[in-house]
Amino acid sequence: MFSEVELLRDVAVLAENLDRNGLVSRRYIVTRLLEDLLKEKANKDLGYFLAVTSLKSIGNRETLDESGNVFFPVVFKCRTFMPFRGEVLEGVVHHIYRFGAFLQCGPVKYAFLSFRKMPNYRYVSGENPAFVNDELAKIENNVVVRFLVLGVRWIEKRGEIMKRDFVMLASLEVIVTVTLSGERPPSPVNRSSSSAAESSLYLVNLRSERKTFVTWYAILLELASEFSYKMFLKIQLSWNVVIPAESLESNGLMLQRSMILRLLDDFASKKASKDLGYYLAVTTLDNIGEGKVRQNTGDVLFPVRFSGITFKIFRGEIIEGIVHKVLKHGVFLRCGPIENIYLSNMKMPDYRYVPGEDPEFLNDKLSKIKKDVVIRTIVLGTKWLEAEREFQALVSLEGDYLGPVFS
């Protein structure tokens, strides 16, 4: 997590800041060095630059550009922070939503803790949403959580928002929420009562960063697909887009807009494919080839290459679905774009059917499976229906931590 490294950097000094003897103070060079490190922020191999701990040497100046600016080679030691997969860290929750929580760990602002990686916790909505377990321990905003790092990704630049940052995937499996002192409390500690958390961790107000949210959530989806989060897939496709002749009279910008709109229409109309799953979104238009005119209509066909996100469930995957139909022999769930997910009464241990105006399945602990209830299940199998261009799935409650999320 923390490292002490020795680095060599050339520090630029403007010629106008040199005295009449061509010298500059040591303090000024150190100030410029700190400014350069602050601007650089982080390095893929070293992590985030936290502090310069010692200055070993300042070499002789060298004039390297036409403006007369001079560069001083500086050798120094620097403390860095870099997260690693498999490491145990602590972070402050700064945003809760249905599918997980986002934490900040020191300079790393974007650590995603999926609901799938919180054993025994269930989501509770409201003005202050939280994840709560059977012992009434809460994961909510401002709570300090100890977690296991499942994966780390370096972001060199992502649009105008993210630059030179790391993002992480987190898990609570075999990990418990703790105070920063390392003691195990009956519930997570609130940050407002922890001076240690106040001094070492930072809270980000995500509600004022909606544009940022979209950017780093997309990045975390990409990262998740590399660490057994198979439900969302990042894809790259090559399609042909046909632009009507009347749209060709516009300028280049309008032509590109027409091309993007047509691509989105085609993307939506195809709905899904057997290999890729349901088409959710086009993320980037990567390349537009040379157009070819169709002789009969005058329309122009453009080969395009683009990236997108799809949704597909797999056998053995744990998913959550909302009950939308209750029958005597089982229930149908909806999970994202998939409407026909069937949970048979044979795969609901200890549950019995209770008929009535609002039929339900009930067990001895009074846990209910009825319409609009969210259920965590395991996928037994999937089937692709070519004619309808959609998937069907069979699921089960036989397994640990499966069943209604809201009882």
mmCIF file of C-alpha atoms in Angstrom, residues 29-404:
data_model
loop_
_atom_site.group_PDB
_atom_site.id
_atom_site.type_symbol
_atom_site.label_atom_id
_atom_site.label_comp_id
_atom_site.label_asym_id
_atom_site.label_seq_id
_atom_site.Cartn_x
_atom_site.Cartn_y
_atom_site.Cartn_z
ATOM 1 C CA ILE A 29 13.797 24.250 -6.515
ATOM 2 C CA VAL A 30 12.041 22.175 -3.854
ATOM 3 C CA THR A 31 8.857 24.238 -4.307
ATOM 4 C CA ARG A 32 8.912 23.627 -8.062
ATOM 5 C CA LEU A 33 9.506 19.909 -7.476
ATOM 6 C CA LEU A 34 6.454 19.692 -5.213
ATOM 7 C CA GLU A 35 4.348 21.576 -7.756
ATOM 8 C CA ASP A 36 5.416 19.150 -10.502
ATOM 9 C CA LEU A 37 4.539 16.096 -8.371
ATOM 10 C CA LEU A 38 1.182 17.594 -7.421
ATOM 11 C CA LYS A 39 0.379 18.186 -11.081
ATOM 12 C CA GLU A 40 1.468 14.668 -12.091
ATOM 13 C CA LYS A 41 -0.585 13.240 -9.173
ATOM 14 C CA ALA A 42 0.112 9.556 -9.798
ATOM 15 C CA ASN A 43 2.129 7.071 -11.810
ATOM 16 C CA LYS A 44 0.986 3.700 -13.164
ATOM 17 C CA ASP A 45 3.998 1.859 -11.698
ATOM 18 C CA LEU A 46 4.518 3.846 -8.492
ATOM 19 C CA GLY A 47 1.000 4.885 -7.448
ATOM 20 C CA TYR A 48 -0.045 8.249 -5.979
ATOM 21 C CA PHE A 49 2.664 10.701 -4.876
ATOM 22 C CA LEU A 50 1.954 11.564 -1.238
ATOM 23 C CA ALA A 51 4.983 13.411 0.119
ATOM 24 C CA VAL A 52 8.683 14.118 -0.443
ATOM 25 C CA THR A 53 10.405 12.674 2.622
ATOM 26 C CA SER A 54 14.017 13.696 1.930
ATOM 27 C CA LEU A 55 16.085 15.622 -0.614
ATOM 28 C CA LYS A 56 19.330 13.790 -1.415
ATOM 29 C CA SER A 57 20.993 16.013 -3.996
ATOM 30 C CA ILE A 58 20.549 18.854 -6.497
ATOM 31 C CA GLY A 59 22.804 18.574 -9.551
ATOM 32 C CA ASN A 60 24.374 21.246 -11.703
ATOM 33 C CA ARG A 61 22.038 23.200 -13.920
ATOM 34 C CA GLU A 62 21.653 22.533 -17.633
ATOM 35 C CA THR A 63 20.191 24.908 -20.238
ATOM 36 C CA LEU A 64 18.052 22.810 -22.549
ATOM 37 C CA ASP A 65 15.666 25.086 -24.420
ATOM 38 C CA GLU A 66 15.705 28.257 -26.517
ATOM 39 C CA SER A 67 13.952 30.344 -23.872
ATOM 40 C CA GLY A 68 16.947 30.055 -21.584
ATOM 41 C CA ASN A 69 15.115 28.013 -18.970
ATOM 42 C CA VAL A 70 17.385 25.789 -16.941
ATOM 43 C CA PHE A 71 16.872 22.325 -15.501
ATOM 44 C CA PHE A 72 18.263 21.023 -12.235
ATOM 45 C CA PRO A 73 18.511 17.216 -11.768
ATOM 46 C CA VAL A 74 17.093 16.444 -8.313
ATOM 47 C CA VAL A 75 17.417 13.129 -6.455
ATOM 48 C CA PHE A 76 14.849 12.689 -3.692
ATOM 49 C CA LYS A 77 12.855 10.144 -1.729
ATOM 50 C CA CYS A 78 9.069 10.112 -2.033
ATOM 51 C CA ARG A 79 6.284 8.285 -0.214
ATOM 52 C CA THR A 80 3.675 6.739 -2.524
ATOM 53 C CA PHE A 81 0.346 4.947 -2.187
ATOM 54 C CA MET A 82 -0.601 2.147 -4.575
ATOM 55 C CA PRO A 83 -3.397 -0.431 -4.134
ATOM 56 C CA PHE A 84 -2.805 -4.079 -5.089
ATOM 57 C CA ARG A 85 -5.113 -6.986 -5.793
ATOM 58 C CA GLY A 86 -5.473 -9.199 -2.703
ATOM 59 C CA GLU A 87 -4.673 -6.370 -0.282
ATOM 60 C CA VAL A 88 -6.893 -5.494 2.690
ATOM 61 C CA LEU A 89 -7.711 -1.775 2.874
ATOM 62 C CA GLU A 90 -10.147 0.574 4.585
ATOM 63 C CA GLY A 91 -12.395 3.120 2.936
ATOM 64 C CA VAL A 92 -15.206 5.587 3.658
ATOM 65 C CA VAL A 93 -18.584 4.987 2.017
ATOM 66 C CA HIS A 94 -19.628 8.048 0.029
ATOM 67 C CA HIS A 95 -22.481 6.773 -2.146
ATOM 68 C CA ILE A 96 -25.051 3.983 -1.710
ATOM 69 C CA TYR A 97 -27.290 2.646 -4.417
ATOM 70 C CA ARG A 98 -29.209 -0.552 -5.026
ATOM 71 C CA PHE A 99 -26.403 -2.591 -6.578
ATOM 72 C CA GLY A 100 -23.590 -1.631 -4.253
ATOM 73 C CA ALA A 101 -21.605 1.060 -2.480
ATOM 74 C CA PHE A 102 -18.771 3.359 -3.500
ATOM 75 C CA LEU A 103 -15.890 4.042 -1.146
ATOM 76 C CA GLN A 104 -12.915 6.359 -0.972
ATOM 77 C CA CYS A 105 -9.626 4.981 0.290
ATOM 78 C CA GLY A 106 -7.035 7.720 0.745
ATOM 79 C CA PRO A 107 -6.370 9.253 -2.680
ATOM 80 C CA VAL A 108 -8.344 6.497 -4.468
ATOM 81 C CA LYS A 109 -11.797 7.994 -4.928
ATOM 82 C CA TYR A 110 -13.469 5.151 -6.800
ATOM 83 C CA ALA A 111 -13.678 1.764 -5.044
ATOM 84 C CA PHE A 112 -16.824 -0.239 -5.899
ATOM 85 C CA LEU A 113 -18.267 -2.735 -3.391
ATOM 86 C CA SER A 114 -20.946 -4.779 -5.181
ATOM 87 C CA PHE A 115 -23.951 -6.158 -3.309
ATOM 88 C CA ARG A 116 -22.744 -9.552 -4.559
ATOM 89 C CA LYS A 117 -19.667 -9.186 -2.397
ATOM 90 C CA MET A 118 -21.525 -8.359 0.850
ATOM 91 C CA PRO A 119 -22.538 -11.740 2.342
ATOM 92 C CA ASN A 120 -25.690 -11.541 4.506
ATOM 93 C CA TYR A 121 -26.311 -7.845 3.750
ATOM 94 C CA ARG A 122 -29.542 -6.661 2.158
ATOM 95 C CA TYR A 123 -30.368 -3.281 0.646
ATOM 96 C CA VAL A 124 -32.746 -1.001 2.571
ATOM 97 C CA SER A 125 -34.036 1.988 0.610
ATOM 98 C CA GLY A 126 -35.143 5.327 2.010
ATOM 99 C CA GLU A 127 -33.865 8.844 2.557
ATOM 100 C CA ASN A 128 -30.592 7.386 3.870
ATOM 101 C CA PRO A 129 -30.226 4.050 2.019
ATOM 102 C CA ALA A 130 -28.060 1.366 3.576
ATOM 103 C CA PHE A 131 -27.081 -2.296 3.471
ATOM 104 C CA VAL A 132 -28.059 -4.094 6.699
ATOM 105 C CA ASN A 133 -27.307 -7.625 7.906
ATOM 106 C CA ASP A 134 -29.086 -9.853 10.446
ATOM 107 C CA GLU A 135 -26.960 -8.425 13.288
ATOM 108 C CA LEU A 136 -28.162 -4.910 12.329
ATOM 109 C CA ALA A 137 -24.698 -3.845 11.199
ATOM 110 C CA LYS A 138 -25.056 -1.068 8.622
ATOM 111 C CA ILE A 139 -23.088 -0.054 5.579
ATOM 112 C CA GLU A 140 -24.171 3.505 4.842
ATOM 113 C CA ASN A 141 -22.740 6.906 3.950
ATOM 114 C CA ASN A 142 -19.752 8.019 6.084
ATOM 115 C CA VAL A 143 -19.133 4.519 7.478
ATOM 116 C CA VAL A 144 -15.566 3.167 7.484
ATOM 117 C CA VAL A 145 -15.350 -0.309 5.923
ATOM 118 C CA ARG A 146 -12.461 -2.760 5.764
ATOM 119 C CA PHE A 147 -12.433 -4.608 2.428
ATOM 120 C CA LEU A 148 -10.466 -6.971 0.222
ATOM 121 C CA VAL A 149 -9.217 -5.611 -3.123
ATOM 122 C CA LEU A 150 -10.447 -7.855 -5.958
ATOM 123 C CA GLY A 151 -9.001 -5.846 -8.820
ATOM 124 C CA VAL A 152 -7.273 -2.587 -9.711
ATOM 125 C CA ARG A 153 -7.194 -0.627 -12.957
ATOM 126 C CA TRP A 154 -5.058 2.358 -13.943
ATOM 127 C CA ILE A 155 -6.846 5.121 -15.861
ATOM 128 C CA GLU A 156 -4.438 7.311 -17.837
ATOM 129 C CA LYS A 157 -7.165 9.575 -19.196
ATOM 130 C CA ARG A 158 -10.914 9.173 -19.556
ATOM 131 C CA GLY A 159 -12.575 12.142 -21.234
ATOM 132 C CA GLU A 160 -12.151 15.439 -19.425
ATOM 133 C CA ILE A 161 -13.055 14.084 -15.998
ATOM 134 C CA MET A 162 -10.721 11.263 -14.985
ATOM 135 C CA LYS A 163 -6.985 11.561 -15.448
ATOM 136 C CA ARG A 164 -4.142 9.575 -13.865
ATOM 137 C CA ASP A 165 -6.278 7.673 -11.363
ATOM 138 C CA PHE A 166 -6.794 4.133 -10.065
ATOM 139 C CA VAL A 167 -10.176 2.416 -9.611
ATOM 140 C CA MET A 168 -10.801 -0.689 -7.502
ATOM 141 C CA LEU A 169 -13.261 -3.532 -7.000
ATOM 142 C CA ALA A 170 -13.842 -4.457 -3.351
ATOM 143 C CA SER A 171 -15.275 -7.415 -1.414
ATOM 144 C CA LEU A 172 -16.416 -8.099 2.156
ATOM 145 C CA GLU A 173 -16.111 -11.873 1.850
ATOM 146 C CA VAL A 174 -14.190 -13.053 4.948
ATOM 147 C CA ILE A 175 -13.797 -9.349 5.846
ATOM 148 C CA VAL A 176 -15.753 -7.463 8.519
ATOM 149 C CA THR A 177 -16.444 -3.758 8.884
ATOM 150 C CA VAL A 178 -14.135 -2.245 11.527
ATOM 151 C CA THR A 179 -12.960 0.952 13.125
ATOM 152 C CA LEU A 180 -9.608 2.333 12.070
ATOM 153 C CA SER A 181 -8.085 1.163 15.343
ATOM 154 C CA GLY A 182 -8.671 -2.425 14.246
ATOM 155 C CA GLU A 183 -11.246 -3.307 16.920
ATOM 156 C CA ARG A 184 -14.270 -5.293 15.811
ATOM 157 C CA PRO A 185 -17.494 -3.497 16.743
ATOM 158 C CA PRO A 186 -21.046 -4.882 16.565
ATOM 159 C CA SER A 187 -21.668 -2.435 13.718
ATOM 160 C CA PRO A 188 -19.518 -0.229 11.464
ATOM 161 C CA VAL A 189 -18.216 2.977 13.022
ATOM 162 C CA ASN A 190 -19.626 6.306 11.897
ATOM 163 C CA ARG A 191 -17.012 8.614 10.449
ATOM 164 C CA SER A 192 -18.303 11.623 12.360
ATOM 165 C CA SER A 193 -17.222 9.957 15.623
ATOM 166 C CA SER A 194 -13.777 8.878 14.403
ATOM 167 C CA SER A 195 -11.053 11.528 14.446
ATOM 168 C CA ALA A 196 -8.639 9.064 12.823
ATOM 169 C CA ALA A 197 -10.993 8.616 9.882
ATOM 170 C CA GLU A 198 -11.498 12.381 9.736
ATOM 171 C CA SER A 199 -7.768 13.019 9.399
ATOM 172 C CA SER A 200 -6.766 10.256 7.005
ATOM 173 C CA LEU A 201 -9.725 9.651 4.697
ATOM 174 C CA TYR A 202 -11.701 12.008 2.505
ATOM 175 C CA LEU A 203 -15.420 12.197 1.751
ATOM 176 C CA VAL A 204 -16.596 12.875 -1.808
ATOM 177 C CA ASN A 205 -20.039 14.321 -2.449
ATOM 178 C CA LEU A 206 -21.112 12.261 -5.463
ATOM 179 C CA ARG A 207 -24.474 14.008 -5.784
ATOM 180 C CA SER A 208 -22.700 17.074 -7.162
ATOM 181 C CA GLU A 209 -20.610 14.979 -9.558
ATOM 182 C CA ARG A 210 -23.229 13.357 -11.785
ATOM 183 C CA LYS A 211 -21.086 13.662 -14.903
ATOM 184 C CA THR A 212 -18.182 12.048 -13.094
ATOM 185 C CA PHE A 213 -20.485 9.253 -11.863
ATOM 186 C CA VAL A 214 -21.330 8.208 -15.438
ATOM 187 C CA THR A 215 -17.650 8.132 -16.397
ATOM 188 C CA TRP A 216 -16.253 6.077 -13.559
ATOM 189 C CA TYR A 217 -19.277 3.757 -13.386
ATOM 190 C CA ALA A 218 -18.612 2.784 -17.016
ATOM 191 C CA ILE A 219 -14.963 2.161 -16.137
ATOM 192 C CA LEU A 220 -15.937 -0.015 -13.176
ATOM 193 C CA LEU A 221 -18.237 -2.049 -15.414
ATOM 194 C CA GLU A 222 -15.259 -2.707 -17.679
ATOM 195 C CA LEU A 223 -13.096 -3.662 -14.724
ATOM 196 C CA ALA A 224 -15.819 -5.865 -13.271
ATOM 197 C CA SER A 225 -16.016 -7.898 -16.473
ATOM 198 C CA GLU A 226 -12.395 -8.941 -15.909
ATOM 199 C CA PHE A 227 -12.984 -10.240 -12.384
ATOM 200 C CA SER A 228 -15.905 -12.695 -12.688
ATOM 201 C CA TYR A 229 -18.664 -10.103 -13.070
ATOM 202 C CA LYS A 230 -19.974 -11.718 -16.234
ATOM 203 C CA MET A 231 -23.409 -10.107 -16.436
ATOM 204 C CA PHE A 232 -22.183 -6.986 -18.296
ATOM 205 C CA LEU A 233 -19.923 -7.400 -21.321
ATOM 206 C CA LYS A 234 -17.892 -4.825 -23.202
ATOM 207 C CA ILE A 235 -17.989 -5.527 -26.935
ATOM 208 C CA GLN A 236 -16.654 -4.142 -30.211
ATOM 209 C CA LEU A 237 -18.673 -4.676 -33.394
ATOM 210 C CA SER A 238 -18.470 -3.824 -37.086
ATOM 211 C CA TRP A 239 -21.806 -2.996 -38.709
ATOM 212 C CA ASN A 240 -23.034 -1.342 -41.893
ATOM 213 C CA VAL A 241 -25.062 1.839 -41.390
ATOM 214 C CA VAL A 242 -27.307 3.083 -44.212
ATOM 215 C CA ILE A 243 -27.848 6.851 -44.389
ATOM 216 C CA PRO A 244 -30.810 8.134 -46.483
ATOM 217 C CA ALA A 245 -29.911 10.362 -49.416
ATOM 218 C CA GLU A 246 -31.681 13.404 -47.936
ATOM 219 C CA SER A 247 -29.342 13.372 -44.933
ATOM 220 C CA LEU A 248 -26.273 13.743 -47.161
ATOM 221 C CA GLU A 249 -26.976 17.381 -47.984
ATOM 222 C CA SER A 250 -26.006 18.479 -44.473
ATOM 223 C CA ASN A 251 -22.520 19.397 -43.349
ATOM 224 C CA GLY A 252 -20.113 16.833 -41.940
ATOM 225 C CA LEU A 253 -21.213 17.319 -38.352
ATOM 226 C CA MET A 254 -24.874 16.731 -39.172
ATOM 227 C CA LEU A 255 -23.946 13.711 -41.272
ATOM 228 C CA GLN A 256 -22.118 12.194 -38.322
ATOM 229 C CA ARG A 257 -25.112 12.927 -36.089
ATOM 230 C CA SER A 258 -27.414 11.142 -38.557
ATOM 231 C CA MET A 259 -25.017 8.219 -38.629
ATOM 232 C CA ILE A 260 -24.955 7.936 -34.837
ATOM 233 C CA LEU A 261 -28.757 8.151 -34.574
ATOM 234 C CA ARG A 262 -29.158 5.459 -37.231
ATOM 235 C CA LEU A 263 -26.626 3.255 -35.461
ATOM 236 C CA LEU A 264 -28.541 3.644 -32.180
ATOM 237 C CA ASP A 265 -31.815 2.756 -33.920
ATOM 238 C CA ASP A 266 -30.240 -0.376 -35.450
ATOM 239 C CA PHE A 267 -28.689 -1.272 -32.087
ATOM 240 C CA ALA A 268 -32.064 -1.040 -30.356
ATOM 241 C CA SER A 269 -34.025 -2.863 -33.068
ATOM 242 C CA LYS A 270 -31.735 -5.905 -33.022
ATOM 243 C CA LYS A 271 -32.460 -6.183 -29.267
ATOM 244 C CA ALA A 272 -30.167 -9.150 -28.535
ATOM 245 C CA SER A 273 -27.998 -11.907 -29.964
ATOM 246 C CA LYS A 274 -27.305 -15.452 -28.814
ATOM 247 C CA ASP A 275 -23.587 -14.895 -28.266
ATOM 248 C CA LEU A 276 -23.532 -11.357 -26.857
ATOM 249 C CA GLY A 277 -26.826 -11.054 -24.985
ATOM 250 C CA TYR A 278 -29.013 -7.951 -24.846
ATOM 251 C CA TYR A 279 -27.680 -4.775 -26.453
ATOM 252 C CA LEU A 280 -27.741 -2.040 -23.795
ATOM 253 C CA ALA A 281 -25.695 0.937 -24.980
ATOM 254 C CA VAL A 282 -23.282 2.223 -27.597
ATOM 255 C CA THR A 283 -20.339 3.734 -25.718
ATOM 256 C CA THR A 284 -17.990 4.961 -28.490
ATOM 257 C CA LEU A 285 -17.967 5.247 -32.277
ATOM 258 C CA ASP A 286 -14.442 4.044 -33.054
ATOM 259 C CA ASN A 287 -14.200 4.214 -36.836
ATOM 260 C CA ILE A 288 -16.248 5.241 -39.912
ATOM 261 C CA GLY A 289 -15.234 3.680 -43.225
ATOM 262 C CA GLU A 290 -15.661 4.974 -46.748
ATOM 263 C CA GLY A 291 -19.287 5.221 -47.874
ATOM 264 C CA LYS A 292 -20.700 3.349 -50.860
ATOM 265 C CA VAL A 293 -23.693 4.668 -52.802
ATOM 266 C CA ARG A 294 -26.586 2.300 -53.477
ATOM 267 C CA GLN A 295 -27.537 2.755 -57.133
ATOM 268 C CA ASN A 296 -31.280 2.164 -56.809
ATOM 269 C CA THR A 297 -32.011 4.495 -53.891
ATOM 270 C CA GLY A 298 -29.073 6.884 -53.635
ATOM 271 C CA ASP A 299 -28.625 5.943 -49.988
ATOM 272 C CA VAL A 300 -25.065 5.595 -48.728
ATOM 273 C CA LEU A 301 -23.791 2.566 -46.808
ATOM 274 C CA PHE A 302 -21.026 3.261 -44.269
ATOM 275 C CA PRO A 303 -19.052 0.473 -42.545
ATOM 276 C CA VAL A 304 -18.621 1.500 -38.896
ATOM 277 C CA ARG A 305 -16.786 0.021 -35.934
ATOM 278 C CA PHE A 306 -18.086 0.844 -32.453
ATOM 279 C CA SER A 307 -17.907 -0.258 -28.822
ATOM 280 C CA GLY A 308 -20.862 -1.026 -26.582
ATOM 281 C CA ILE A 309 -22.152 -2.783 -23.459
ATOM 282 C CA THR A 310 -24.349 -5.879 -23.453
ATOM 283 C CA PHE A 311 -26.170 -7.837 -20.750
ATOM 284 C CA LYS A 312 -26.041 -11.629 -20.570
ATOM 285 C CA ILE A 313 -26.498 -14.064 -17.698
ATOM 286 C CA PHE A 314 -24.579 -17.329 -17.385
ATOM 287 C CA ARG A 315 -25.143 -20.696 -15.781
ATOM 288 C CA GLY A 316 -23.827 -20.700 -12.203
ATOM 289 C CA GLU A 317 -24.109 -16.911 -11.836
ATOM 290 C CA ILE A 318 -25.826 -15.297 -8.837
ATOM 291 C CA ILE A 319 -28.435 -12.740 -9.930
ATOM 292 C CA GLU A 320 -31.242 -10.717 -8.400
ATOM 293 C CA GLY A 321 -34.670 -10.530 -9.976
ATOM 294 C CA ILE A 322 -38.049 -8.947 -9.230
ATOM 295 C CA VAL A 323 -41.086 -11.249 -9.060
ATOM 296 C CA HIS A 324 -43.722 -10.168 -11.580
ATOM 297 C CA LYS A 325 -45.946 -13.264 -11.782
ATOM 298 C CA VAL A 326 -46.848 -15.871 -9.132
ATOM 299 C CA LEU A 327 -48.216 -19.283 -10.180
ATOM 300 C CA LYS A 328 -49.010 -22.418 -8.204
ATOM 301 C CA HIS A 329 -45.925 -24.231 -9.483
ATOM 302 C CA GLY A 330 -43.458 -21.336 -9.335
ATOM 303 C CA VAL A 331 -42.802 -17.662 -10.025
ATOM 304 C CA PHE A 332 -41.457 -15.602 -12.925
ATOM 305 C CA LEU A 333 -38.756 -13.002 -12.296
ATOM 306 C CA ARG A 334 -37.452 -10.021 -14.219
ATOM 307 C CA CYS A 335 -33.738 -9.240 -14.200
ATOM 308 C CA GLY A 336 -32.763 -6.238 -16.297
ATOM 309 C CA PRO A 337 -34.025 -6.808 -19.855
ATOM 310 C CA ILE A 338 -34.767 -10.519 -19.239
ATOM 311 C CA GLU A 339 -38.468 -11.005 -18.492
ATOM 312 C CA ASN A 340 -38.806 -14.809 -18.413
ATOM 313 C CA ILE A 341 -36.753 -16.159 -15.520
ATOM 314 C CA TYR A 342 -38.538 -19.102 -13.932
ATOM 315 C CA LEU A 343 -38.143 -20.214 -10.316
ATOM 316 C CA SER A 344 -39.923 -23.529 -9.793
ATOM 317 C CA ASN A 345 -41.517 -24.446 -6.470
ATOM 318 C CA MET A 346 -39.254 -27.530 -6.616
ATOM 319 C CA LYS A 347 -36.263 -25.185 -6.285
ATOM 320 C CA MET A 348 -37.618 -23.269 -3.250
ATOM 321 C CA PRO A 349 -36.666 -25.372 -0.199
ATOM 322 C CA ASP A 350 -39.158 -25.051 2.673
ATOM 323 C CA TYR A 351 -41.516 -22.711 0.789
ATOM 324 C CA ARG A 352 -45.201 -23.574 0.309
ATOM 325 C CA TYR A 353 -47.787 -21.985 -1.985
ATOM 326 C CA VAL A 354 -50.461 -19.796 -0.361
ATOM 327 C CA PRO A 355 -53.375 -18.989 -2.733
ATOM 328 C CA GLY A 356 -55.502 -15.882 -2.554
ATOM 329 C CA GLU A 357 -56.059 -12.491 -4.165
ATOM 330 C CA ASP A 358 -52.326 -11.834 -3.797
ATOM 331 C CA PRO A 359 -50.810 -15.367 -3.972
ATOM 332 C CA GLU A 360 -47.403 -15.998 -2.471
ATOM 333 C CA PHE A 361 -44.902 -18.614 -1.327
ATOM 334 C CA LEU A 362 -44.239 -18.676 2.420
ATOM 335 C CA ASN A 363 -41.748 -20.583 4.599
ATOM 336 C CA ASP A 364 -41.698 -21.407 8.317
ATOM 337 C CA LYS A 365 -39.747 -18.209 9.073
ATOM 338 C CA LEU A 366 -42.543 -16.163 7.441
ATOM 339 C CA SER A 367 -40.261 -15.161 4.598
ATOM 340 C CA LYS A 368 -42.456 -14.314 1.592
ATOM 341 C CA ILE A 369 -41.983 -14.666 -2.145
ATOM 342 C CA LYS A 370 -44.683 -12.634 -3.861
ATOM 343 C CA LYS A 371 -45.157 -10.012 -6.553
ATOM 344 C CA ASP A 372 -42.597 -7.138 -6.506
ATOM 345 C CA VAL A 373 -40.286 -8.923 -4.066
ATOM 346 C CA VAL A 374 -36.574 -8.928 -4.961
ATOM 347 C CA ILE A 375 -35.017 -12.410 -4.867
ATOM 348 C CA ARG A 376 -31.380 -13.481 -5.036
ATOM 349 C CA THR A 377 -31.052 -16.730 -7.051
ATOM 350 C CA ILE A 378 -28.504 -18.921 -8.818
ATOM 351 C CA VAL A 379 -28.858 -19.550 -12.563
ATOM 352 C CA LEU A 380 -29.321 -23.255 -13.451
ATOM 353 C CA GLY A 381 -29.532 -22.786 -17.205
ATOM 354 C CA THR A 382 -30.375 -20.379 -20.025
ATOM 355 C CA LYS A 383 -32.092 -20.794 -23.406
ATOM 356 C CA TRP A 384 -31.954 -18.531 -26.478
ATOM 357 C CA LEU A 385 -35.201 -18.065 -28.442
ATOM 358 C CA GLU A 386 -34.275 -16.991 -31.963
ATOM 359 C CA ALA A 387 -37.779 -16.015 -33.085
ATOM 360 C CA GLU A 388 -38.381 -13.683 -30.140
ATOM 361 C CA ARG A 389 -34.691 -12.690 -29.896
ATOM 362 C CA GLU A 390 -34.669 -13.100 -26.146
ATOM 363 C CA PHE A 391 -33.430 -15.410 -23.410
ATOM 364 C CA GLN A 392 -35.204 -17.597 -20.905
ATOM 365 C CA ALA A 393 -33.597 -18.850 -17.708
ATOM 366 C CA LEU A 394 -34.157 -21.362 -14.920
ATOM 367 C CA VAL A 395 -33.036 -20.378 -11.431
ATOM 368 C CA SER A 396 -32.911 -21.891 -7.963
ATOM 369 C CA LEU A 397 -32.820 -20.885 -4.288
ATOM 370 C CA GLU A 398 -30.742 -23.935 -3.337
ATOM 371 C CA GLY A 399 -27.523 -22.429 -2.025
ATOM 372 C CA ASP A 400 -26.077 -20.136 0.627
ATOM 373 C CA TYR A 401 -27.419 -16.590 1.042
ATOM 374 C CA LEU A 402 -30.143 -17.074 -1.587
ATOM 375 C CA GLY A 403 -33.763 -15.982 -1.208
ATOM 376 C CA PRO A 404 -35.793 -12.786 -0.778
#
